[in-house]
Short mmCIF file of C-alpha atoms in Angstrom, two decimals:
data_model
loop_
_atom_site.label_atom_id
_atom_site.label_comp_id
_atom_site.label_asym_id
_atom_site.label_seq_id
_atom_site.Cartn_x
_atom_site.Cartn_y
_atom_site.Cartn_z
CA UNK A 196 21.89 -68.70 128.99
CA UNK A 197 19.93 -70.80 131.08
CA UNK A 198 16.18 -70.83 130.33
CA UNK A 199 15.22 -71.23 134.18
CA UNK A 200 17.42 -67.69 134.58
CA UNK A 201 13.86 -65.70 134.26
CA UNK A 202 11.40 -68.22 136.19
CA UNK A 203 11.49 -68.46 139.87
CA UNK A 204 12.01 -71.70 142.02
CA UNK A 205 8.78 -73.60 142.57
CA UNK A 206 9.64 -73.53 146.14
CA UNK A 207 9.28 -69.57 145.95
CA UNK A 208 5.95 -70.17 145.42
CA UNK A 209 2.38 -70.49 147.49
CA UNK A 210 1.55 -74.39 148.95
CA UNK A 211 -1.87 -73.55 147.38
CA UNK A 212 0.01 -72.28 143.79
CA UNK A 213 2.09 -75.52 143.19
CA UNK A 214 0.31 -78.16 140.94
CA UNK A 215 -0.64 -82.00 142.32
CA UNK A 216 3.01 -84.14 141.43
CA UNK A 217 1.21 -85.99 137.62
CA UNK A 218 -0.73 -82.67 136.18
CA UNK A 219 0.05 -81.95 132.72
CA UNK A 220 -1.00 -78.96 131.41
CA UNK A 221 -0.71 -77.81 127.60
CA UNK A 222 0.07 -73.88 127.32
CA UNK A 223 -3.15 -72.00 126.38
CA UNK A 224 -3.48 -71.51 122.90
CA UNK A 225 0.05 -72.97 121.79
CA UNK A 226 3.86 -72.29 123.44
CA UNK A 227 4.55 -69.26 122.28
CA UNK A 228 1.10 -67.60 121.52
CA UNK A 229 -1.46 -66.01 124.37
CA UNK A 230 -4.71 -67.80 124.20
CA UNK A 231 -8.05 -69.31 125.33
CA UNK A 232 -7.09 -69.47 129.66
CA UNK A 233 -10.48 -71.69 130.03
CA UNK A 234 -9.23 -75.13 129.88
CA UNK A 235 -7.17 -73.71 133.45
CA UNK A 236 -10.94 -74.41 134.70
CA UNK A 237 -10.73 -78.54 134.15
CA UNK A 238 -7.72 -78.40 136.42
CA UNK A 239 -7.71 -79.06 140.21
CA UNK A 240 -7.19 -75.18 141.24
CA UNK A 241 -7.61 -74.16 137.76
CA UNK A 242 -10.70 -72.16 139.22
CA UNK A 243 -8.49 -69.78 141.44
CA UNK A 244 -5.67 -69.33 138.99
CA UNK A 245 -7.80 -68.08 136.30
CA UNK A 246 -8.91 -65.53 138.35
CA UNK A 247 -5.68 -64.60 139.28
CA UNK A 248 -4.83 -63.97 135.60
CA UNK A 249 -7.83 -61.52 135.06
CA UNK A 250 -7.57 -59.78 138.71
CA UNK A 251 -6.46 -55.77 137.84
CA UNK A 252 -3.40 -56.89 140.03
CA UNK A 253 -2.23 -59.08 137.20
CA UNK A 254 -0.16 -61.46 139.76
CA UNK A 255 1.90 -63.41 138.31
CA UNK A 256 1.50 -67.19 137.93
CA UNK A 257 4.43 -69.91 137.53
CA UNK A 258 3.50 -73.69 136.59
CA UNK A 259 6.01 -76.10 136.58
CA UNK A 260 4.75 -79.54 134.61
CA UNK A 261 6.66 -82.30 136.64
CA UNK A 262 5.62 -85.12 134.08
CA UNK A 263 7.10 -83.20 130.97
CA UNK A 264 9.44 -80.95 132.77
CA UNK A 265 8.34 -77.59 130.90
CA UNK A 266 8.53 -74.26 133.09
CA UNK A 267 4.91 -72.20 131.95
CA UNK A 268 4.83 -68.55 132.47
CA UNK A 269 1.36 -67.75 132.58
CA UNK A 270 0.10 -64.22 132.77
CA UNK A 271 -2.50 -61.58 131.91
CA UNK A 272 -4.33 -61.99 128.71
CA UNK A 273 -2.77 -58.05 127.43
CA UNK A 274 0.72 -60.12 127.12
CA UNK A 275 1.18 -63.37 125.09
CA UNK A 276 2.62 -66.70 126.81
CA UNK A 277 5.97 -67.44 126.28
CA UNK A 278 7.34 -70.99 127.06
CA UNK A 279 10.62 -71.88 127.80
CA UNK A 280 11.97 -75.74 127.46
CA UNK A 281 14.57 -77.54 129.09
CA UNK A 282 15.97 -81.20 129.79
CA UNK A 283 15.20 -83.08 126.29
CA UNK A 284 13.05 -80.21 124.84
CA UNK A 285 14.42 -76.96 123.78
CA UNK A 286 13.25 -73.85 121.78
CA UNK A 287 15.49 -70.43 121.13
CA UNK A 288 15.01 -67.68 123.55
CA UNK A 289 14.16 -64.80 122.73
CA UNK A 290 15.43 -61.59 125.05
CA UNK A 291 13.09 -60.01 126.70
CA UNK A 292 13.96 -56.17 127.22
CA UNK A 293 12.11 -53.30 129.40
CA UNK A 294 12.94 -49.78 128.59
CA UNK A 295 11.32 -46.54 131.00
CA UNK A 296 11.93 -43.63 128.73
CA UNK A 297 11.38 -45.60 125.24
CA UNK A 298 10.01 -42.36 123.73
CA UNK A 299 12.97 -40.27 124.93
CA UNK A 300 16.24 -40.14 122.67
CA UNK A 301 18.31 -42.73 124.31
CA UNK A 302 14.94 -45.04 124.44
CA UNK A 303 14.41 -44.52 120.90
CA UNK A 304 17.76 -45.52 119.53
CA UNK A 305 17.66 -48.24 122.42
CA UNK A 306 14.39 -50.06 121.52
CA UNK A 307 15.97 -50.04 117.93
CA UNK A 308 19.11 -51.69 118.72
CA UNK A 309 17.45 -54.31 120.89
CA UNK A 310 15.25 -54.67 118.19
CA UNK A 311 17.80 -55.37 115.39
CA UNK A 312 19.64 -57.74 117.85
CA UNK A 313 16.28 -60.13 117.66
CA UNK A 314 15.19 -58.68 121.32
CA UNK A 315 11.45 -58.31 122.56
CA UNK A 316 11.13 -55.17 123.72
CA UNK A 317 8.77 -53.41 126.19
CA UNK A 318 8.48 -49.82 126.84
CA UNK A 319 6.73 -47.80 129.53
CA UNK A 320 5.10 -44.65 128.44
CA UNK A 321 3.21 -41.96 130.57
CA UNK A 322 -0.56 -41.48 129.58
CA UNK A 323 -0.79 -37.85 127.63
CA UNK A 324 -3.75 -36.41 125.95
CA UNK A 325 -1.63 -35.55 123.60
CA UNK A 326 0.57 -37.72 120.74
CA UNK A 327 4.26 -38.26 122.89
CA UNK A 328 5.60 -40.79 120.68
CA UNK A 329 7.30 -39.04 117.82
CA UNK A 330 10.35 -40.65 118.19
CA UNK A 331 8.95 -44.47 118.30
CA UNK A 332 6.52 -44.09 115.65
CA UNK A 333 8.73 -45.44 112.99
CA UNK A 334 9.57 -48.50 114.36
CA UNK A 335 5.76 -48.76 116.46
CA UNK A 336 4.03 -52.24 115.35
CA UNK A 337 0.59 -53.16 116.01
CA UNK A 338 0.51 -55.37 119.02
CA UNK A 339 -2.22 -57.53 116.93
CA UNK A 340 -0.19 -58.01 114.07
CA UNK A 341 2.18 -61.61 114.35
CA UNK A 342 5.85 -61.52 114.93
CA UNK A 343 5.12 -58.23 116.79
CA UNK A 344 8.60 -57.32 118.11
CA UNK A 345 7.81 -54.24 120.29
CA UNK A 346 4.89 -53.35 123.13
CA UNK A 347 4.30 -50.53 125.39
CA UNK A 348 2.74 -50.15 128.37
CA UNK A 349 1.20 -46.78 130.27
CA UNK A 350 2.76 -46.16 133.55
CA UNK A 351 4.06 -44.21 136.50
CA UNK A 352 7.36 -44.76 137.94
CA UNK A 353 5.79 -42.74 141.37
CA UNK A 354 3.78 -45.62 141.37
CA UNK A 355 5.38 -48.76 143.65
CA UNK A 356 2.29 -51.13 142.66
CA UNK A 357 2.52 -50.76 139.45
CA UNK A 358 6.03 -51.06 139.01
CA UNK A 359 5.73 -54.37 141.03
CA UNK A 360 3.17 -55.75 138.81
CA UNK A 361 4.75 -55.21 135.61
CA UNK A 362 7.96 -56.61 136.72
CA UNK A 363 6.14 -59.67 137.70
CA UNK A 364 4.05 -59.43 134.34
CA UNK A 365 7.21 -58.96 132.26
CA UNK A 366 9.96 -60.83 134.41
CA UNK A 367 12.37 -58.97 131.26
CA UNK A 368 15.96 -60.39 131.01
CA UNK A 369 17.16 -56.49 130.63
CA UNK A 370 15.76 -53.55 132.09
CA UNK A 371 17.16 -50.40 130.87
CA UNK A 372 16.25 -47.74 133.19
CA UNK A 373 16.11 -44.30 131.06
CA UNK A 374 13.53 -42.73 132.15
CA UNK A 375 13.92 -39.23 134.18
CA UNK A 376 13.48 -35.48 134.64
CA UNK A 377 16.16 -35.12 133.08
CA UNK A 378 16.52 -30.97 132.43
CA UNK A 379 19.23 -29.61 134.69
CA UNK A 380 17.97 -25.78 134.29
CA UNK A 381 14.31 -27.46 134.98
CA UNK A 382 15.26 -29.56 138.10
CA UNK A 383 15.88 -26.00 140.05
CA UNK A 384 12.23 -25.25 139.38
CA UNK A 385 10.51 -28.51 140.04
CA UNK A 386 13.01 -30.38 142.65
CA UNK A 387 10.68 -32.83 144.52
CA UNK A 388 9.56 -34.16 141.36
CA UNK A 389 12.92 -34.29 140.23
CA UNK A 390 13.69 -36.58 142.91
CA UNK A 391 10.90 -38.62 143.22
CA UNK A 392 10.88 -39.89 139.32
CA UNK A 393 14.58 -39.53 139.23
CA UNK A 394 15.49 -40.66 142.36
CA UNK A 395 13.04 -42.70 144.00
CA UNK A 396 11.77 -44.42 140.73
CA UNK A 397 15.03 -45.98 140.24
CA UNK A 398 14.50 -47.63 144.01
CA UNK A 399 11.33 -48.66 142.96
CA UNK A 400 12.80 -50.97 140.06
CA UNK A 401 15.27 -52.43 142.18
CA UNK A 402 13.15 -53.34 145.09
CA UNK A 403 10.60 -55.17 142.26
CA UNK A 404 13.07 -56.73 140.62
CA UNK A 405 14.19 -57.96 144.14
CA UNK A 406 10.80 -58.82 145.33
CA UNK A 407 9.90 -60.60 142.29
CA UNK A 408 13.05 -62.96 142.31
CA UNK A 409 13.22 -62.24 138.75
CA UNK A 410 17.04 -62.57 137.37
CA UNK A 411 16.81 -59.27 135.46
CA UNK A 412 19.52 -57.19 135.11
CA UNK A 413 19.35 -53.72 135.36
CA UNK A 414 20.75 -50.98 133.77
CA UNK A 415 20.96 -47.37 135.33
CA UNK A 416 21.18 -44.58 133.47
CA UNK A 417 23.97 -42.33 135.36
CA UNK A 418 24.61 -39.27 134.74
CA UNK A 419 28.09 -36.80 134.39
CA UNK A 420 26.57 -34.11 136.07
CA UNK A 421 27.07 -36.60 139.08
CA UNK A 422 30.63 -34.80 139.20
CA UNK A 423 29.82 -31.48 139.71
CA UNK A 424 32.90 -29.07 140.45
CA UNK A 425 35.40 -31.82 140.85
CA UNK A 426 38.10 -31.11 139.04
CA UNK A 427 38.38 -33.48 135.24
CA UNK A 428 39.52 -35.79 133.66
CA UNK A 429 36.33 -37.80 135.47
CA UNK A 430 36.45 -41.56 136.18
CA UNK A 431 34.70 -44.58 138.23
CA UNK A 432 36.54 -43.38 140.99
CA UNK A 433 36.44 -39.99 140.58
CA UNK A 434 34.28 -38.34 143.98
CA UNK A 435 31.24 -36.85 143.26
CA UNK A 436 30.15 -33.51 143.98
CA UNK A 437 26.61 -32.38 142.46
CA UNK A 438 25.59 -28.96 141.58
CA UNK A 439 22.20 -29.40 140.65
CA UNK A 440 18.83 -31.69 142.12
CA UNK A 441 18.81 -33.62 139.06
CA UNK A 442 22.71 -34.26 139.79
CA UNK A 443 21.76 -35.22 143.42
CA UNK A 444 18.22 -37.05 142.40
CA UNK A 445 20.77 -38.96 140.02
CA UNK A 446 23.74 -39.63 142.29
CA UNK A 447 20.60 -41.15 144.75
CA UNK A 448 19.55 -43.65 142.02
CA UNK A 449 23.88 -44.50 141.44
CA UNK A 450 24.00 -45.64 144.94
CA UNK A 451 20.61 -47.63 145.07
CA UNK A 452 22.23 -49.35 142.22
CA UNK A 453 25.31 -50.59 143.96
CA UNK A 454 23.39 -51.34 147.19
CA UNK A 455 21.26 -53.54 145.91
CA UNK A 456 24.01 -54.97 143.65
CA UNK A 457 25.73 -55.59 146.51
CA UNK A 458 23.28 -56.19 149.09
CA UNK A 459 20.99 -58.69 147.34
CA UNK A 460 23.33 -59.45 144.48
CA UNK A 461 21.29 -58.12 141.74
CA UNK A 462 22.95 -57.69 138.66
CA UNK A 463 22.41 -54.13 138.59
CA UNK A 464 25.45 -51.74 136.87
CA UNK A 465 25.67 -47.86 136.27
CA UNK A 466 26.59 -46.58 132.89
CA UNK A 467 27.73 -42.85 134.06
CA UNK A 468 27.38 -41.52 130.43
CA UNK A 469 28.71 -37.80 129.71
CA UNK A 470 26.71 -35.38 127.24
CA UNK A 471 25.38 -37.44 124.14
CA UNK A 472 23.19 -35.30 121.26
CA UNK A 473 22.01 -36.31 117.97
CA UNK A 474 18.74 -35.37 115.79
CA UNK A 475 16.35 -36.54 118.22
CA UNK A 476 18.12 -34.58 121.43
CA UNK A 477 15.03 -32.78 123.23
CA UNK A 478 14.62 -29.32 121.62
CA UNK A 479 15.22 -27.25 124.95
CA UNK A 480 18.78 -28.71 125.29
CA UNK A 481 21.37 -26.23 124.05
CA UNK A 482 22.83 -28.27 121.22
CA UNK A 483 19.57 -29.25 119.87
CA UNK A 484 18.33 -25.49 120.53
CA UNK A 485 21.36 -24.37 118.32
CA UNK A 486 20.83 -26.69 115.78
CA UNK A 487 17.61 -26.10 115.16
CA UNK A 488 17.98 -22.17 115.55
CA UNK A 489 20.51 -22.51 112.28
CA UNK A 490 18.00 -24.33 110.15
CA UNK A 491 15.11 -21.63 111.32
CA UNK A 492 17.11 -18.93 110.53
CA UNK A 493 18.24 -20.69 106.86
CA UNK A 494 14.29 -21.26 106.78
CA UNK A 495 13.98 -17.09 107.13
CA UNK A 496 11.43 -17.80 110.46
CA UNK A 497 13.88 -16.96 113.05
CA UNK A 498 16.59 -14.20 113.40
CA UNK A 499 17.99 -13.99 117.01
CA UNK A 500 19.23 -17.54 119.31
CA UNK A 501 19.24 -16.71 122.82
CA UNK A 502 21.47 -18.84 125.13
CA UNK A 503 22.62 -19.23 128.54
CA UNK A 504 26.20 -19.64 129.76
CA UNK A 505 28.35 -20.41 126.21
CA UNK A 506 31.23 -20.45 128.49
CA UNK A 507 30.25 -24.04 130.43
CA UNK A 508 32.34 -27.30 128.65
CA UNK A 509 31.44 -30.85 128.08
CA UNK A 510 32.28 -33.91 126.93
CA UNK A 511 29.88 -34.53 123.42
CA UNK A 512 29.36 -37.63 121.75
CA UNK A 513 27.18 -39.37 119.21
CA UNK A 514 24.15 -40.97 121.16
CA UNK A 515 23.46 -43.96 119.13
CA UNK A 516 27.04 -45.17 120.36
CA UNK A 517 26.01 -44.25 123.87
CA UNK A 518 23.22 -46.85 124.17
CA UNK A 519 25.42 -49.41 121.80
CA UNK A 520 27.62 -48.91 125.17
CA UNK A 521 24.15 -49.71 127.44
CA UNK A 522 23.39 -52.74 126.22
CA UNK A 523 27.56 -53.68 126.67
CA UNK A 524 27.58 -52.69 129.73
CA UNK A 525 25.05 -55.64 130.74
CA UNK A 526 26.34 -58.26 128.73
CA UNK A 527 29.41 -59.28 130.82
CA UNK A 528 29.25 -62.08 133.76
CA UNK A 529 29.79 -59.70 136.31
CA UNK A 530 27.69 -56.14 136.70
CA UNK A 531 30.43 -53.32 137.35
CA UNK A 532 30.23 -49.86 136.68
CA UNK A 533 31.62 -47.75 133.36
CA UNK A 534 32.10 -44.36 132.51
CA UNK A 535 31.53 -43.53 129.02
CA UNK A 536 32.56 -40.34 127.05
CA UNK A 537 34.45 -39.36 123.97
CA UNK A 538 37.78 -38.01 126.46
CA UNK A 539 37.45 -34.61 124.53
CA UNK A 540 35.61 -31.07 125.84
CA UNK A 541 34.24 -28.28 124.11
CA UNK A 542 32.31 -25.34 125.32
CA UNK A 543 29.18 -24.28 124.31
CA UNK A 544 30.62 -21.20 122.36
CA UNK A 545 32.79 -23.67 120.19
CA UNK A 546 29.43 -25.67 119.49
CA UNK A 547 27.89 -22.57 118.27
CA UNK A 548 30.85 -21.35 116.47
CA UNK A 549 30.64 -24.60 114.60
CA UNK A 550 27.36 -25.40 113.93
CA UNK A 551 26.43 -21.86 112.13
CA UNK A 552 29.93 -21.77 110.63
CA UNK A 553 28.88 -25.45 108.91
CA UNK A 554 25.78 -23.49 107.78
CA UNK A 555 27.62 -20.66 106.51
CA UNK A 556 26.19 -17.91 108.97
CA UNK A 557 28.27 -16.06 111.47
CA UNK A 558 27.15 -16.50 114.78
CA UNK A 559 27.75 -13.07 116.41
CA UNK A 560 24.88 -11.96 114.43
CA UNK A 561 22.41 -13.97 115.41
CA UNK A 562 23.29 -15.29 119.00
CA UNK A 563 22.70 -13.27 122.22
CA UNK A 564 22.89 -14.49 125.75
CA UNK A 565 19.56 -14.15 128.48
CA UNK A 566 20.22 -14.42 132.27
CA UNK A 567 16.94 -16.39 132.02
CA UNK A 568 18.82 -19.50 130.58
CA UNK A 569 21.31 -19.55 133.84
CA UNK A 570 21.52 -22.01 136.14
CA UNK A 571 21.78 -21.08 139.84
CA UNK A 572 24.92 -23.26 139.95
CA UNK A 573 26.89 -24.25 137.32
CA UNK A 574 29.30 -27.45 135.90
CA UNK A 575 31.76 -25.57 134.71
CA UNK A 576 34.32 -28.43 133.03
CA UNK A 577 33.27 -32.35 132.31
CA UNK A 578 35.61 -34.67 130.49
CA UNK A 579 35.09 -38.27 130.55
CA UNK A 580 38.10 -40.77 130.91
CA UNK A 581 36.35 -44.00 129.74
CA UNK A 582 39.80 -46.05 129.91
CA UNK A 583 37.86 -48.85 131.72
CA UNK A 584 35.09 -49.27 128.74
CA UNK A 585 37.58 -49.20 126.35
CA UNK A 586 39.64 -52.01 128.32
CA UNK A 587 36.96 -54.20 129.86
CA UNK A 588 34.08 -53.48 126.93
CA UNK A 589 35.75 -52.41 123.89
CA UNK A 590 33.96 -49.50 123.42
CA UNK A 591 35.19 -46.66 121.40
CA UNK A 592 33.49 -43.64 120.30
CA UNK A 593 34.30 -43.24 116.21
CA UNK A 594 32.02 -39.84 116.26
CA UNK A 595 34.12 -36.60 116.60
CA UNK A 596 32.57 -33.21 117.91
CA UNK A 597 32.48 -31.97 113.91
CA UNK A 598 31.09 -34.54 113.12
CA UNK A 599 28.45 -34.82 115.66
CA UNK A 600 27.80 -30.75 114.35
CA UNK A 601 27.40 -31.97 110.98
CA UNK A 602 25.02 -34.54 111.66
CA UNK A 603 22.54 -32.84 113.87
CA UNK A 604 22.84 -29.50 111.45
CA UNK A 605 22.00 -31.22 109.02
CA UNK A 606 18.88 -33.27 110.52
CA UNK A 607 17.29 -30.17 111.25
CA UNK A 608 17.73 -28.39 108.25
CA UNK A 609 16.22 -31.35 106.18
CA UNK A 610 13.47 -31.36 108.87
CA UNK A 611 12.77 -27.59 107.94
CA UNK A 612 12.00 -28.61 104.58
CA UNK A 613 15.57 -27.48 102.68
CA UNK A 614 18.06 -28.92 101.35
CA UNK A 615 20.99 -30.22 104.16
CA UNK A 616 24.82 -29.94 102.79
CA UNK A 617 24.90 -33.97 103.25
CA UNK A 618 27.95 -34.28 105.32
CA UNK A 619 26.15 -35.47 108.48
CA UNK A 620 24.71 -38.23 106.27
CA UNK A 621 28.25 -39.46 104.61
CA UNK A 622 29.53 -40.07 108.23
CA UNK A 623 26.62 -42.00 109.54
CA UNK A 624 27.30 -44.22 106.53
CA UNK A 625 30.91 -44.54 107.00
CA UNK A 626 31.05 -45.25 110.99
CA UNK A 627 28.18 -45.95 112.25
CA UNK A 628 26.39 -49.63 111.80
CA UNK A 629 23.70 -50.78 109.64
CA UNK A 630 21.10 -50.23 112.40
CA UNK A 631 21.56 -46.63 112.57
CA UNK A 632 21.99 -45.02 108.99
CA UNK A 633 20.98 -42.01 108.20
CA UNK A 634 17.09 -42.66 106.88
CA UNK A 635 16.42 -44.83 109.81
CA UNK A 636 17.73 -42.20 112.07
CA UNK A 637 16.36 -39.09 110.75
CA UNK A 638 14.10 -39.27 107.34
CA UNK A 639 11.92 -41.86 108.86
CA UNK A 640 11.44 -39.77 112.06
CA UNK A 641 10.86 -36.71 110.08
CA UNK A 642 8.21 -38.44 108.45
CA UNK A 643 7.09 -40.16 111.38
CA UNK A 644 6.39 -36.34 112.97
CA UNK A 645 4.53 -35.19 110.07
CA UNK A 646 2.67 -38.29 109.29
CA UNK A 647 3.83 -39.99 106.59
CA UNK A 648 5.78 -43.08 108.72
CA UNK A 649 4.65 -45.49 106.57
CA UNK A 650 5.80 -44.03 103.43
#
């Protein structure tokens, strides 16, 4: 890669920002490490840069050295200075990655690929009074502590300014946007916000990653529900037809993406990514709500499930694969778009049948349906043909629908405290890479969400 790929020309930059032609100028407190920013106060418009750095705008600041040919990236004090070398000097680079929706399932399992693969990694968080980091807390390292690998950052993705000055701040080599209202059933009760986090936040990005002349490249998190009632097998260049605001807030974001891909030539790709579950699925999505309805009712604290439509089919995968196919998706030359999906369907009935069969309980005794869990339109059919992924990417799913069953019944039952038949576990350590076994993916979370992560 080449190092000047995240640093802006000097001739991007303010007359009365460029350094006189001889100044040399050591990095505060060492090349890689954040440090003492006073010695910016010997230098000839030192004074005005240094109060740049601590202004609540946290602009930006680029030095280029001429005499030793070293790009600086100089920022707030709250994120450590990172050098990169060229010409007769050289150092290894590390990735830098931004994630929106690091605490969400797909962020999770994101940040901890990244992570494995030797990335930096920055996630953006919303502030809560309460704890909203469950599914991060395993892998969270103190931001103090040397050879820190992983930072967050509160935000709002309403917020333009903000957005703006992180992506200056951060100038990340991936950003992986996750982050969303992302309930279908919800979206029909709360559709402006839907669209402006799920919509408009996605602009946002883009227009800071444009504005900041940063070479990031962006990853959108698409969505199947972009399809609607058209008829499946879906595709790339299949026509959409949503049936929901979080479908439409989504298909908005899908098109911002190839506008400014091909507008401004940002390297900016879709990943339109059919249903993907696993242990840390939100609990009000029906899988997850299945799942963990089997392990209460093992656990004697629950008797009856209610459910919505069990009628409604999709396309179910594993979603640790599913973000193994993000990070893919922006490693070739070119940013294109990919559907990804296992190529198989199932409808919710068949989920249930299977998940309380694996449990040994019959599921007519314990499931009823609630008009209250009905959408006011419904997807009736999704099935993902992911030819192009497999072709261009190599991507391959390797987790089947019973397996997928087996693996999330039995996260939830060891999360109630009993005893899980083990089947789930056997397949995550026979397909599924070193990164993602079965007590980084579920035992440390468990114990993460009651407290004992660091056991």
């Amino acid at each position: 890669m080449n190092p000047r790929h995240s640093v802006p020309q000097t001739d991007a930059l303010p007359a009365e920002l460029l350094p006189p032609p001889k100044l040399s100028l050591p990095c505060p407190g060492g090349a890689t490490e954040g440090g003492d920013f006073s010695a910016l106060h010997a230098v000839p418009g030192g004074s005005s840069i240094l109060r740049s750095l601590y202004n609540p705008m946290q602009i930006l600041v680029y030095y280029y050295l001429c005499t030793s040919h070293i790009w600086y990236r100089v920022r707030a004090p709250d994120t450590h200075c990172r050098a990169v070398l060229h010409g007769s000097k050289s150092t290894k680079h590390v990735k830098r990655a931004l994630i929106t929706g690091i605490t969400g399932q797909d962020g999770s399992y994101l940040a901890e690929l990244l992570l494995s693969k030797g990335y930096e990694v920055h996630g953006i968080i919303r502030r809560a009074s309460t704890f909203n980091t469950s599914r991060i807390d395993h892998i969270y390292q103190d931001p103090n502590q040397p050879g820190t690998g992983l930072f967050l950052h509160h935000g709002d993705l309403s917020s333009t300014e903000w957005i703006l000055n992180l992506i200056y701040s951060l100038a990340p080599d991936e950003l992986y946007h996750l982050a969303a209202q992302s309930h279908v059933k919800v979206s029909f009760d709360i559709p402006e916000y839907t669209g402006d986090v799920t919509g408009l936040g996605t602009m946002r990005l883009l227009e800071a990653i444009r504005r900041s002349g940063a070479k990031t490249r962006f990853y959108q998190a698409s969505s199947s529900e972009m399809f609607g009632s058209t008829r499946p097998p879906q595709s790339e260049t299949t026509v959409f037809q949503p049936r929901s605001p979080y479908a439409a807030a989504k298909l908005y974001g899908y098109w911002m993406t190839r506008t400014y891909r091909e507008g401004y030539h940002l390297y900016a790709a879709n990943g339109i990514l059919f249903n993907h579950e696993s242990p840390r699925r939100g609990e009000t999505f029906v899988t997850r709500k299945v799942t963990r309805g089997v392990a209460a009712i093992l656990a004697g604290k629950q008797d009856t499930l209610y459910l919505g439509n069990l009628d409604a089919r999709r396309d179910w995968g594993y979603a640790p694969e599913y973000v193994e196919a993000m990070w893919q998706i922006l490693q070739p030359d070119a940013a294109d778009d990919y559907v990804i999906g296992t190529g198989e369907t199932h409808s919710v009935r068949e989920f249930v049948e299977a998940s309380f069969a694996y449990a040994g309980l019959d599921w007519q005794k314990h499931v009823k349906t609630s008009e209250k869990h009905l959408r006011p339109l419904e997807v009736d059919v999704l099935i993902a043909d992911a030819s192009k992924a497999r072709a261009r990417l190599g991507w391959q799913s390797k987790i089947g629908f019973r397996d997928l069953v087996a693996i999330m019944v039995d996260a939830d039952v060891e999360a109630a405290g009993l005893k899980p038949r083990g089947d789930g576990k056997a397949i995550l350590e026979q397909k599924i890479g070193h990164w993602n076994r079965w007590q980084n993916s579920v035992t440390r979370m468990v114990q993460a969400v009651s407290g004992q992560a660091s056991q």
